[in-house]
Coordinates of C-alpha atoms in Angstrom, one line a residue:
X1 CA -39.9 2.7 2.6
X2 CA -37.1 3.5 5.0
X3 CA -37.2 3.1 8.7
X4 CA -35.0 5.9 10.4
X5 CA -33.5 4.8 13.7
X6 CA -33.4 8.3 15.3
X7 CA -36.2 10.5 16.2
X8 CA -34.7 13.3 14.7
X9 CA -35.1 11.5 11.3
X10 CA -38.6 10.1 11.9
X11 CA -40.8 10.5 8.8
X12 CA -44.5 10.9 8.8
X13 CA -44.9 7.5 7.2
X14 CA -42.9 5.9 10.0
X15 CA -45.0 7.4 12.6
X16 CA -48.1 6.3 10.8
X17 CA -46.7 2.7 10.3
X18 CA -45.9 2.6 14.3
X19 CA -49.2 3.3 15.1
X20 CA -50.8 0.7 12.5
X21 CA -48.3 -2.1 13.6
X22 CA -48.9 -1.2 17.2
X23 CA -52.7 -2.3 16.7
X24 CA -51.9 -5.3 14.6
X25 CA -51.1 -7.9 17.4
X26 CA -54.7 -8.2 18.2
X27 CA -56.5 -7.3 15.1
X28 CA -58.6 -9.9 13.4
X29 CA -61.4 -8.1 11.7
X30 CA -61.3 -8.1 7.8
X31 CA -60.3 -4.7 6.3
X32 CA -62.7 -4.0 3.3
X33 CA -61.0 -3.4 -0.1
X34 CA -60.9 0.3 -1.0
X35 CA -64.0 1.5 -3.2
X36 CA -63.2 2.0 -6.8
X37 CA -65.5 5.2 -6.7
X38 CA -63.4 8.1 -7.9
X39 CA -60.5 6.0 -9.2
X40 CA -59.2 7.3 -12.4
X41 CA -57.1 4.9 -14.9
X42 CA -56.0 4.4 -18.5
X43 CA -58.3 2.5 -20.6
X44 CA -55.7 -0.4 -20.9
X45 CA -55.7 -1.1 -17.3
X46 CA -58.7 -3.3 -15.8
X47 CA -58.8 -4.0 -11.9
X48 CA -59.4 -7.8 -11.5
X49 CA -59.4 -8.6 -7.8
X50 CA -58.7 -7.2 -4.4
X51 CA -57.8 -9.6 -1.4
X52 CA -58.2 -7.8 1.8
X53 CA -55.7 -8.1 4.9
X54 CA -57.2 -10.5 7.3
X55 CA -56.6 -12.3 10.7
X56 CA -53.2 -11.5 12.2
X57 CA -52.0 -9.2 9.4
X58 CA -55.2 -7.1 9.5
X59 CA -54.0 -3.6 10.7
X60 CA -50.5 -4.2 9.7
X61 CA -48.7 -2.8 6.6
X62 CA -48.2 -4.8 3.2
X63 CA -44.8 -4.3 1.9
X64 CA -43.0 -6.5 -0.8
X65 CA -44.2 -9.5 -3.0
X66 CA -42.3 -12.7 -4.4
X67 CA -43.7 -15.2 -6.6
X68 CA -43.1 -19.0 -7.3
X69 CA -45.2 -21.0 -9.7
X70 CA -48.8 -19.9 -9.1
X71 CA -48.0 -18.6 -5.9
X72 CA -47.7 -15.3 -4.5
X73 CA -45.8 -14.4 -1.2
X74 CA -46.7 -11.1 0.5
X75 CA -44.8 -9.5 3.2
X76 CA -46.3 -7.5 6.0
X77 CA -45.1 -5.6 9.1
X78 CA -47.1 -8.1 11.0
X79 CA -45.9 -11.3 9.3
X80 CA -46.6 -12.8 5.7
X81 CA -49.4 -14.1 3.8
X82 CA -49.4 -16.8 0.9
X83 CA -51.8 -16.7 -2.0
X84 CA -52.9 -19.2 -4.9
X85 CA -53.0 -16.9 -7.8
X86 CA -53.6 -20.0 -10.6
X87 CA -56.5 -17.7 -11.4
X88 CA -55.2 -13.9 -11.1
X89 CA -58.9 -12.9 -11.0
X90 CA -59.6 -14.9 -8.0
X91 CA -56.4 -14.7 -5.7
X92 CA -57.1 -17.2 -2.8
X93 CA -55.4 -16.9 0.6
X94 CA -53.6 -20.2 1.5
X95 CA -51.9 -19.4 4.7
X96 CA -50.5 -16.6 6.9
X97 CA -48.0 -16.3 9.5
X98 CA -48.0 -13.9 12.1
X99 CA -44.4 -12.8 12.8
X100 CA -44.0 -9.1 13.5
X101 CA -41.1 -7.1 12.5
X102 CA -40.5 -4.0 10.3
X103 CA -40.5 -4.4 7.5
X104 CA -40.6 -8.1 6.5
X105 CA -39.3 -7.7 2.9
X106 CA -39.8 -11.1 1.3
X107 CA -38.2 -13.4 -1.2
X108 CA -38.5 -17.2 -2.0
X109 CA -36.0 -19.6 -3.6
X110 CA -36.3 -23.4 -3.9
X111 CA -38.8 -23.9 -1.3
X112 CA -37.3 -21.3 1.2
X113 CA -38.7 -18.1 2.1
X114 CA -36.7 -15.1 3.4
X115 CA -37.9 -12.2 5.8
X116 CA -36.3 -9.4 6.8
X117 CA -36.4 -7.8 10.2
X118 CA -35.4 -4.3 10.7
X119 CA -36.9 -3.5 14.0
X120 CA -35.1 -4.5 17.3
X121 CA -36.9 -7.3 19.0
X122 CA -36.4 -9.3 22.3
X123 CA -35.4 -12.4 20.2
X124 CA -35.5 -14.1 16.8
X125 CA -38.9 -15.8 17.4
X126 CA -42.2 -15.0 15.8
X127 CA -43.4 -14.3 19.3
X128 CA -40.6 -11.6 20.0
X129 CA -41.7 -8.2 21.4
X130 CA -40.1 -4.7 20.5
X131 CA -36.9 -4.0 22.5
X132 CA -34.5 -1.2 22.3
X133 CA -31.4 -1.4 20.0
X134 CA -29.3 0.0 22.8
X135 CA -29.6 -3.4 24.5
X136 CA -27.0 -5.8 23.5
X137 CA -29.2 -8.8 23.5
X138 CA -31.8 -7.3 21.1
X139 CA -32.1 -9.1 17.9
X140 CA -32.6 -7.8 14.2
X141 CA -31.8 -9.9 11.0
X142 CA -33.2 -12.6 8.5
X143 CA -35.5 -15.3 9.2
X144 CA -35.9 -18.3 7.0
X145 CA -38.9 -20.5 6.6
X146 CA -39.5 -23.7 4.6
X147 CA -42.5 -23.2 2.4
X148 CA -42.5 -26.4 0.4
X149 CA -46.1 -26.8 1.6
X150 CA -47.6 -23.3 1.3
X151 CA -50.3 -24.4 3.6
X152 CA -47.9 -25.1 6.5
X153 CA -44.9 -22.7 6.5
X154 CA -42.2 -23.9 8.8
X155 CA -39.6 -21.6 10.5
X156 CA -36.3 -23.1 10.3
X157 CA -33.5 -20.6 10.8
X158 CA -32.6 -17.2 11.8
X159 CA -29.3 -15.1 11.0
X160 CA -28.5 -12.0 13.1
X161 CA -27.2 -9.0 11.2
X162 CA -25.3 -6.2 13.0
X163 CA -27.9 -3.3 11.8
X164 CA -30.9 -5.5 11.1
X165 CA -32.1 -6.3 7.7
X166 CA -34.2 -3.7 5.9
X167 CA -34.1 -5.3 2.7
X168 CA -32.4 -8.3 1.0
X169 CA -31.4 -9.7 -2.5
X170 CA -30.9 -13.3 -3.6
X171 CA -27.7 -14.3 -5.6
X172 CA -27.7 -17.9 -6.4
X173 CA -24.2 -19.6 -6.5
X174 CA -23.2 -21.0 -9.9
X175 CA -23.6 -24.6 -8.7
X176 CA -27.0 -24.1 -7.2
X177 CA -26.1 -25.7 -3.8
X178 CA -26.5 -22.3 -2.0
X179 CA -27.9 -19.0 -2.1
X180 CA -26.2 -15.9 -1.0
X181 CA -28.5 -13.2 0.5
X182 CA -27.2 -9.7 0.3
X183 CA -28.3 -7.8 3.3
X184 CA -29.2 -4.1 3.3
X185 CA -29.3 -2.0 6.4
X186 CA -28.6 1.6 7.4
X187 CA -28.7 4.3 10.1
X188 CA -26.2 3.0 12.6
X189 CA -25.9 4.8 15.8
X190 CA -23.0 5.3 18.6
X191 CA -25.6 4.1 21.1
X192 CA -26.4 0.6 19.5
X193 CA -23.9 -2.0 20.6
X194 CA -24.3 -3.9 17.3
X195 CA -24.8 -1.1 14.9
X196 CA -22.0 1.2 15.2
X197 CA -21.1 4.1 12.6
X198 CA -20.1 4.2 9.7
X199 CA -21.8 1.0 8.7
X200 CA -20.2 1.4 5.0
X201 CA -20.6 -2.2 4.2
X202 CA -23.2 -4.9 3.4
X203 CA -23.4 -8.3 5.1
X204 CA -23.6 -11.5 3.0
X205 CA -25.3 -14.5 4.3
X206 CA -24.5 -18.0 2.6
X207 CA -27.6 -20.4 3.0
X208 CA -26.9 -24.1 2.1
X209 CA -30.1 -25.2 0.3
X210 CA -29.9 -28.6 1.8
X211 CA -29.1 -27.4 5.2
X212 CA -30.7 -23.9 5.7
X213 CA -30.3 -24.1 9.4
X214 CA -26.5 -23.7 8.8
X215 CA -27.0 -20.1 7.2
X216 CA -24.5 -17.7 8.5
X217 CA -22.8 -14.3 7.7
X218 CA -19.8 -15.2 5.5
X219 CA -18.5 -11.6 4.4
X220 CA -19.1 -8.1 5.3
X221 CA -17.5 -6.2 2.4
X222 CA -17.2 -2.4 2.7
X223 CA -18.5 -0.6 -0.4
X224 CA -17.5 2.9 0.8
X225 CA -13.9 3.1 2.2
X226 CA -14.0 6.8 1.7
X227 CA -17.4 7.0 3.6
X228 CA -19.7 7.5 0.5
X229 CA -21.8 10.5 -0.1
X230 CA -21.3 12.9 2.8
X231 CA -24.9 14.3 2.9
X232 CA -26.3 17.8 1.9
X233 CA -29.2 20.0 2.6
X234 CA -31.5 17.7 0.7
X235 CA -29.7 14.5 0.5
X236 CA -28.8 11.7 3.1
X237 CA -25.3 10.8 4.1
X238 CA -24.3 7.3 3.1
X239 CA -24.3 4.9 5.9
X240 CA -25.3 1.7 4.4
X241 CA -27.6 0.6 1.6
X242 CA -31.3 0.5 1.3
X243 CA -31.8 -1.9 -1.5
X244 CA -29.7 -4.0 -4.1
X245 CA -30.9 -5.6 -7.4
X246 CA -28.9 -8.3 -8.7
X247 CA -28.7 -9.2 -12.6
X248 CA -26.9 -12.6 -12.2
X249 CA -26.6 -13.3 -16.0
X250 CA -24.1 -10.5 -16.3
X251 CA -22.7 -10.9 -12.9
X252 CA -23.5 -7.2 -12.0
X253 CA -26.0 -5.6 -9.3
X254 CA -27.3 -2.2 -8.8
X255 CA -27.1 -0.9 -5.3
X256 CA -29.0 2.0 -3.9
X257 CA -27.4 3.3 -1.0
X258 CA -28.8 6.5 0.5
X259 CA -26.7 9.1 -1.1
X260 CA -24.9 6.8 -3.8
X261 CA -26.1 4.9 -6.6
X262 CA -23.6 2.0 -7.3
X263 CA -22.9 -0.6 -10.0
X264 CA -21.3 -3.9 -8.4
X265 CA -19.5 -6.6 -10.1
X266 CA -20.8 -9.8 -8.4
X267 CA -18.9 -12.6 -10.3
X268 CA -17.6 -13.8 -7.0
X269 CA -20.6 -13.4 -4.8
X270 CA -18.8 -13.4 -1.5
X271 CA -16.6 -10.6 -3.0
X272 CA -18.7 -7.9 -4.6
X273 CA -16.6 -5.1 -6.2
X274 CA -17.8 -1.5 -7.0
X275 CA -17.4 -1.0 -10.6
X276 CA -18.9 2.7 -10.9
X277 CA -20.7 5.1 -8.3
X278 CA -22.9 8.1 -9.1
X279 CA -24.3 10.7 -6.8
X280 CA -27.0 13.6 -7.4
X281 CA -26.9 16.2 -4.8
X282 CA -29.1 18.4 -6.9
X283 CA -32.3 16.3 -7.1
X284 CA -31.8 12.9 -5.3
X285 CA -32.6 12.7 -1.6
X286 CA -32.4 8.9 -0.9
X287 CA -31.3 6.4 -3.3
X288 CA -34.1 3.6 -2.7
X289 CA -34.1 0.9 -5.3
X290 CA -33.1 0.0 -8.9
X291 CA -34.4 -1.9 -11.9
X292 CA -32.5 -3.2 -15.1
X293 CA -34.1 -3.5 -18.4
X294 CA -34.2 -6.9 -20.0
X295 CA -30.8 -7.1 -21.2
X296 CA -28.9 -5.4 -18.4
X297 CA -27.9 -2.7 -20.7
X298 CA -29.8 0.1 -18.5
X299 CA -30.7 0.8 -15.0
X300 CA -33.2 3.0 -13.5
X301 CA -32.8 4.2 -9.8
X302 CA -35.6 5.5 -7.6
X303 CA -35.4 8.3 -5.1
X304 CA -37.6 8.0 -1.9
X305 CA -37.8 11.6 -1.1
X306 CA -39.8 12.1 2.2
X307 CA -39.3 8.4 3.1
X308 CA -42.6 7.4 1.7
X309 CA -44.7 9.5 4.0
X310 CA -44.5 12.8 2.1
X311 CA -46.7 14.3 -0.5
X312 CA -44.2 14.9 -3.2
X313 CA -46.1 14.6 -6.4
X314 CA -47.1 18.2 -7.0
X315 CA -46.0 21.5 -8.6
X316 CA -43.9 22.7 -5.6
X317 CA -41.7 19.5 -5.7
X318 CA -41.4 19.4 -9.5
X319 CA -40.6 16.7 -12.1
X320 CA -37.1 15.7 -11.0
X321 CA -37.3 15.2 -7.1
X322 CA -38.8 12.1 -5.7
X323 CA -38.5 10.7 -9.4
X324 CA -36.8 7.8 -11.0
X325 CA -33.4 8.5 -13.0
X326 CA -32.7 6.5 -16.0
X327 CA -29.0 5.6 -16.7
X328 CA -27.5 3.8 -19.6
X329 CA -24.7 1.3 -18.9
X330 CA -21.9 1.7 -21.2
X331 CA -18.6 0.1 -20.8
X332 CA -19.7 -1.0 -17.2
X333 CA -20.1 2.8 -16.4
X334 CA -23.5 4.5 -15.3
X335 CA -24.3 7.4 -17.9
X336 CA -27.3 9.4 -16.7
X337 CA -30.0 10.2 -19.4
X338 CA -33.1 11.5 -17.8
X339 CA -35.6 11.6 -15.1
X340 CA -39.4 9.9 -15.0
X341 CA -42.0 11.1 -12.5
X342 CA -45.8 10.8 -12.9
X343 CA -47.5 14.0 -14.1
X344 CA -50.7 13.6 -12.3
X345 CA -50.5 16.0 -9.4
X346 CA -51.7 14.5 -6.1
X347 CA -53.4 16.4 -3.1
X348 CA -51.3 17.9 -0.2
X349 CA -52.5 14.7 1.9
X350 CA -51.5 12.1 -0.5
X351 CA -48.1 10.3 0.2
X352 CA -46.6 10.0 -3.1
X353 CA -43.2 9.2 -4.4
X354 CA -41.1 7.0 -6.6
X355 CA -41.2 3.3 -5.2
X356 CA -41.0 -0.3 -6.1
X357 CA -41.5 -1.6 -9.6
X358 CA -40.7 -4.2 -12.1
X359 CA -40.0 -4.7 -15.8
X360 CA -42.5 -6.0 -18.2
X361 CA -40.7 -8.4 -20.6
X362 CA -41.4 -7.0 -23.9
X363 CA -38.6 -7.8 -26.4
X364 CA -37.1 -4.9 -28.0
X365 CA -38.8 -2.2 -25.5
X366 CA -38.1 -1.1 -22.1
X367 CA -41.3 -1.1 -20.2
X368 CA -41.9 -1.2 -16.4
X369 CA -44.6 -0.9 -13.9
X370 CA -43.9 1.0 -10.8
X371 CA -45.6 1.9 -7.5
X372 CA -46.1 5.6 -6.5
X373 CA -48.1 5.0 -3.0
X374 CA -51.2 7.1 -3.1
X375 CA -50.0 8.2 -6.7
X376 CA -51.3 4.7 -7.7
X377 CA -49.1 2.9 -10.4
X378 CA -47.6 3.7 -13.7
X379 CA -46.7 1.8 -16.7
X380 CA -44.0 3.5 -18.5
X381 CA -41.7 3.1 -21.5
X382 CA -38.0 4.1 -21.3
X383 CA -37.0 2.7 -24.5
X384 CA -35.6 6.1 -25.5
X385 CA -33.7 6.7 -22.2
X386 CA -33.7 10.5 -22.7
X387 CA -37.5 10.6 -23.3
X388 CA -39.5 8.3 -21.2
X389 CA -43.3 8.2 -21.4
X390 CA -46.3 6.8 -19.6
X391 CA -48.4 4.2 -21.3
X392 CA -50.8 3.4 -18.6
X393 CA -52.0 4.1 -14.9
X394 CA -54.3 3.5 -12.2
X395 CA -54.7 6.1 -9.3
X396 CA -57.3 6.2 -6.5
X397 CA -58.4 9.4 -4.9
X398 CA -57.1 10.6 -1.4
X399 CA -57.9 8.5 1.6
X400 CA -60.5 9.7 3.8
X401 CA -59.9 10.5 6.6
X402 CA -56.3 11.6 5.4
X403 CA -53.8 8.8 6.3
X404 CA -50.9 6.8 4.9
X405 CA -51.6 4.3 2.1
X406 CA -51.2 3.6 -1.5
X407 CA -49.0 1.0 -3.4
X408 CA -45.8 -0.2 -2.0
X409 CA -44.9 -2.6 -4.7
X410 CA -46.5 -3.4 -8.0
X411 CA -45.0 -6.0 -10.2
X412 CA -45.6 -7.7 -13.6
X413 CA -45.6 -11.7 -13.2
X414 CA -46.7 -14.1 -16.0
X415 CA -49.4 -12.0 -17.6
X416 CA -51.0 -10.0 -14.5
X417 CA -50.0 -6.9 -12.5
X418 CA -50.0 -7.4 -8.7
X419 CA -49.7 -4.6 -6.0
X420 CA -49.7 -4.3 -2.4
X421 CA -52.0 -1.6 -1.3
X422 CA -50.1 -0.8 2.1
X423 CA -53.0 -0.7 4.5
X424 CA -55.9 -2.7 2.7
X425 CA -55.3 -5.3 0.3
X426 CA -53.4 -7.5 -2.2
X427 CA -54.5 -6.4 -5.7
X428 CA -54.4 -7.7 -9.2
X429 CA -54.8 -5.9 -12.3
X430 CA -54.6 -6.7 -16.1
X431 CA -53.0 -4.6 -18.8
X432 CA -54.3 -5.0 -22.5
X433 CA -52.2 -2.9 -24.9
X434 CA -50.4 -3.9 -28.0
X435 CA -47.2 -2.6 -26.6
X436 CA -47.2 -5.0 -23.7
X437 CA -49.2 -8.0 -25.0
X438 CA -46.2 -9.9 -26.1
X439 CA -45.1 -10.2 -22.4
X440 CA -47.8 -12.6 -21.7
X441 CA -45.8 -15.1 -23.8
X442 CA -42.9 -15.0 -21.2
X443 CA -43.6 -17.4 -18.3
X444 CA -41.5 -17.6 -15.2
X445 CA -41.1 -20.5 -12.5
X446 CA -40.1 -17.9 -10.0
X447 CA -39.5 -14.2 -9.4
X448 CA -37.9 -12.2 -6.8
X449 CA -38.0 -8.7 -8.4
X450 CA -34.6 -8.0 -6.8
X451 CA -32.8 -10.8 -8.4
X452 CA -33.8 -10.0 -12.2
X453 CA -33.8 -12.5 -14.8
X454 CA -32.1 -11.7 -18.4
X455 CA -35.1 -11.8 -20.5
X456 CA -33.0 -11.1 -23.5
X457 CA -29.3 -11.6 -24.3

């Protein structure tokens, strides 16, 4: 989801989230898991468990997920939660931290947890309050926690970034002494002292693993010296990046940057270089995220038409907008092949658009699971880049009364599918299908979806 900085660009989802997070500070009652009555699904999907948001996170909005060992880390506009997933059918809450700040995008590496703050705050503490970005002393950026003991997370550092941190991506250095954090942010404004236009760059934070308190911005490379996509009636002008997915095994990354889809060379982590750029003025509104296939020979880009708050899965919008675009990577160039979008038309009050997903590691096939907000989630095969097809899904009926909701992120990890239902729970599913069963043999020690492992060479 994007968080516009100007009222003129305020989306329905942003307004709803503002209301929800405004209630989060004093909320403590448990939110019941959504009922399964009326849910439709394919026969190969089983819903295993639903862990409702509780305590300081109840009333907030669940966002992204990171994994390490048998632990899942779930971001929330009100902080983050840590779950024991040793038994995926019974996820157990280990701890949670109250630390409000949009949108709390999350990742973990070597016992450190990184949290993105993309709302202007009075300071860098977890007790901060909202404060206008027009005030020079306001703070936005990346917070770092020590989570070696998941029961007792410890806040160890913070790095301010000029336009905040909407999302971030981890790129480990070759010597494994540090990790680089590629910071994505956008929507500059001439009235913001620290976030001036044109913001055609990304910020790179270097974090020494033994001394995370020394983390600092070490580079701010400009990716769009020509200004990037100028904008159109349906597409956003490029003024920063929304999300970046790295594929370290091939020293490449895919950057989704509002009006541009970008392929980067990250062989020198502090000096990423643009290899190729693509634009889609006809069908794409907001380049939102990316996922590579298992060997880095393909990448899909998501279009977040409507900002996550619009009902974009219907006949009127059609199959090519608010969709996922599939590109083959040939000689380090992006070659468009087709669009993929769920064909289950959603109700007029259901926010639905292409959103966060991950690869399911099946050798010889390109299969991923992907969130569609109130469109549920879809498991789809893009082995034939020009003819993608769905092979599984889960979809609840519209929320009553009508409101923002649905799956923000849905990821596959070590044999199970995990999803953040935005306003209710952390959900777990199982897929049982001959086309995906072999993925259960792939066991990872850690997964940040935006730092993709090479499953096959």
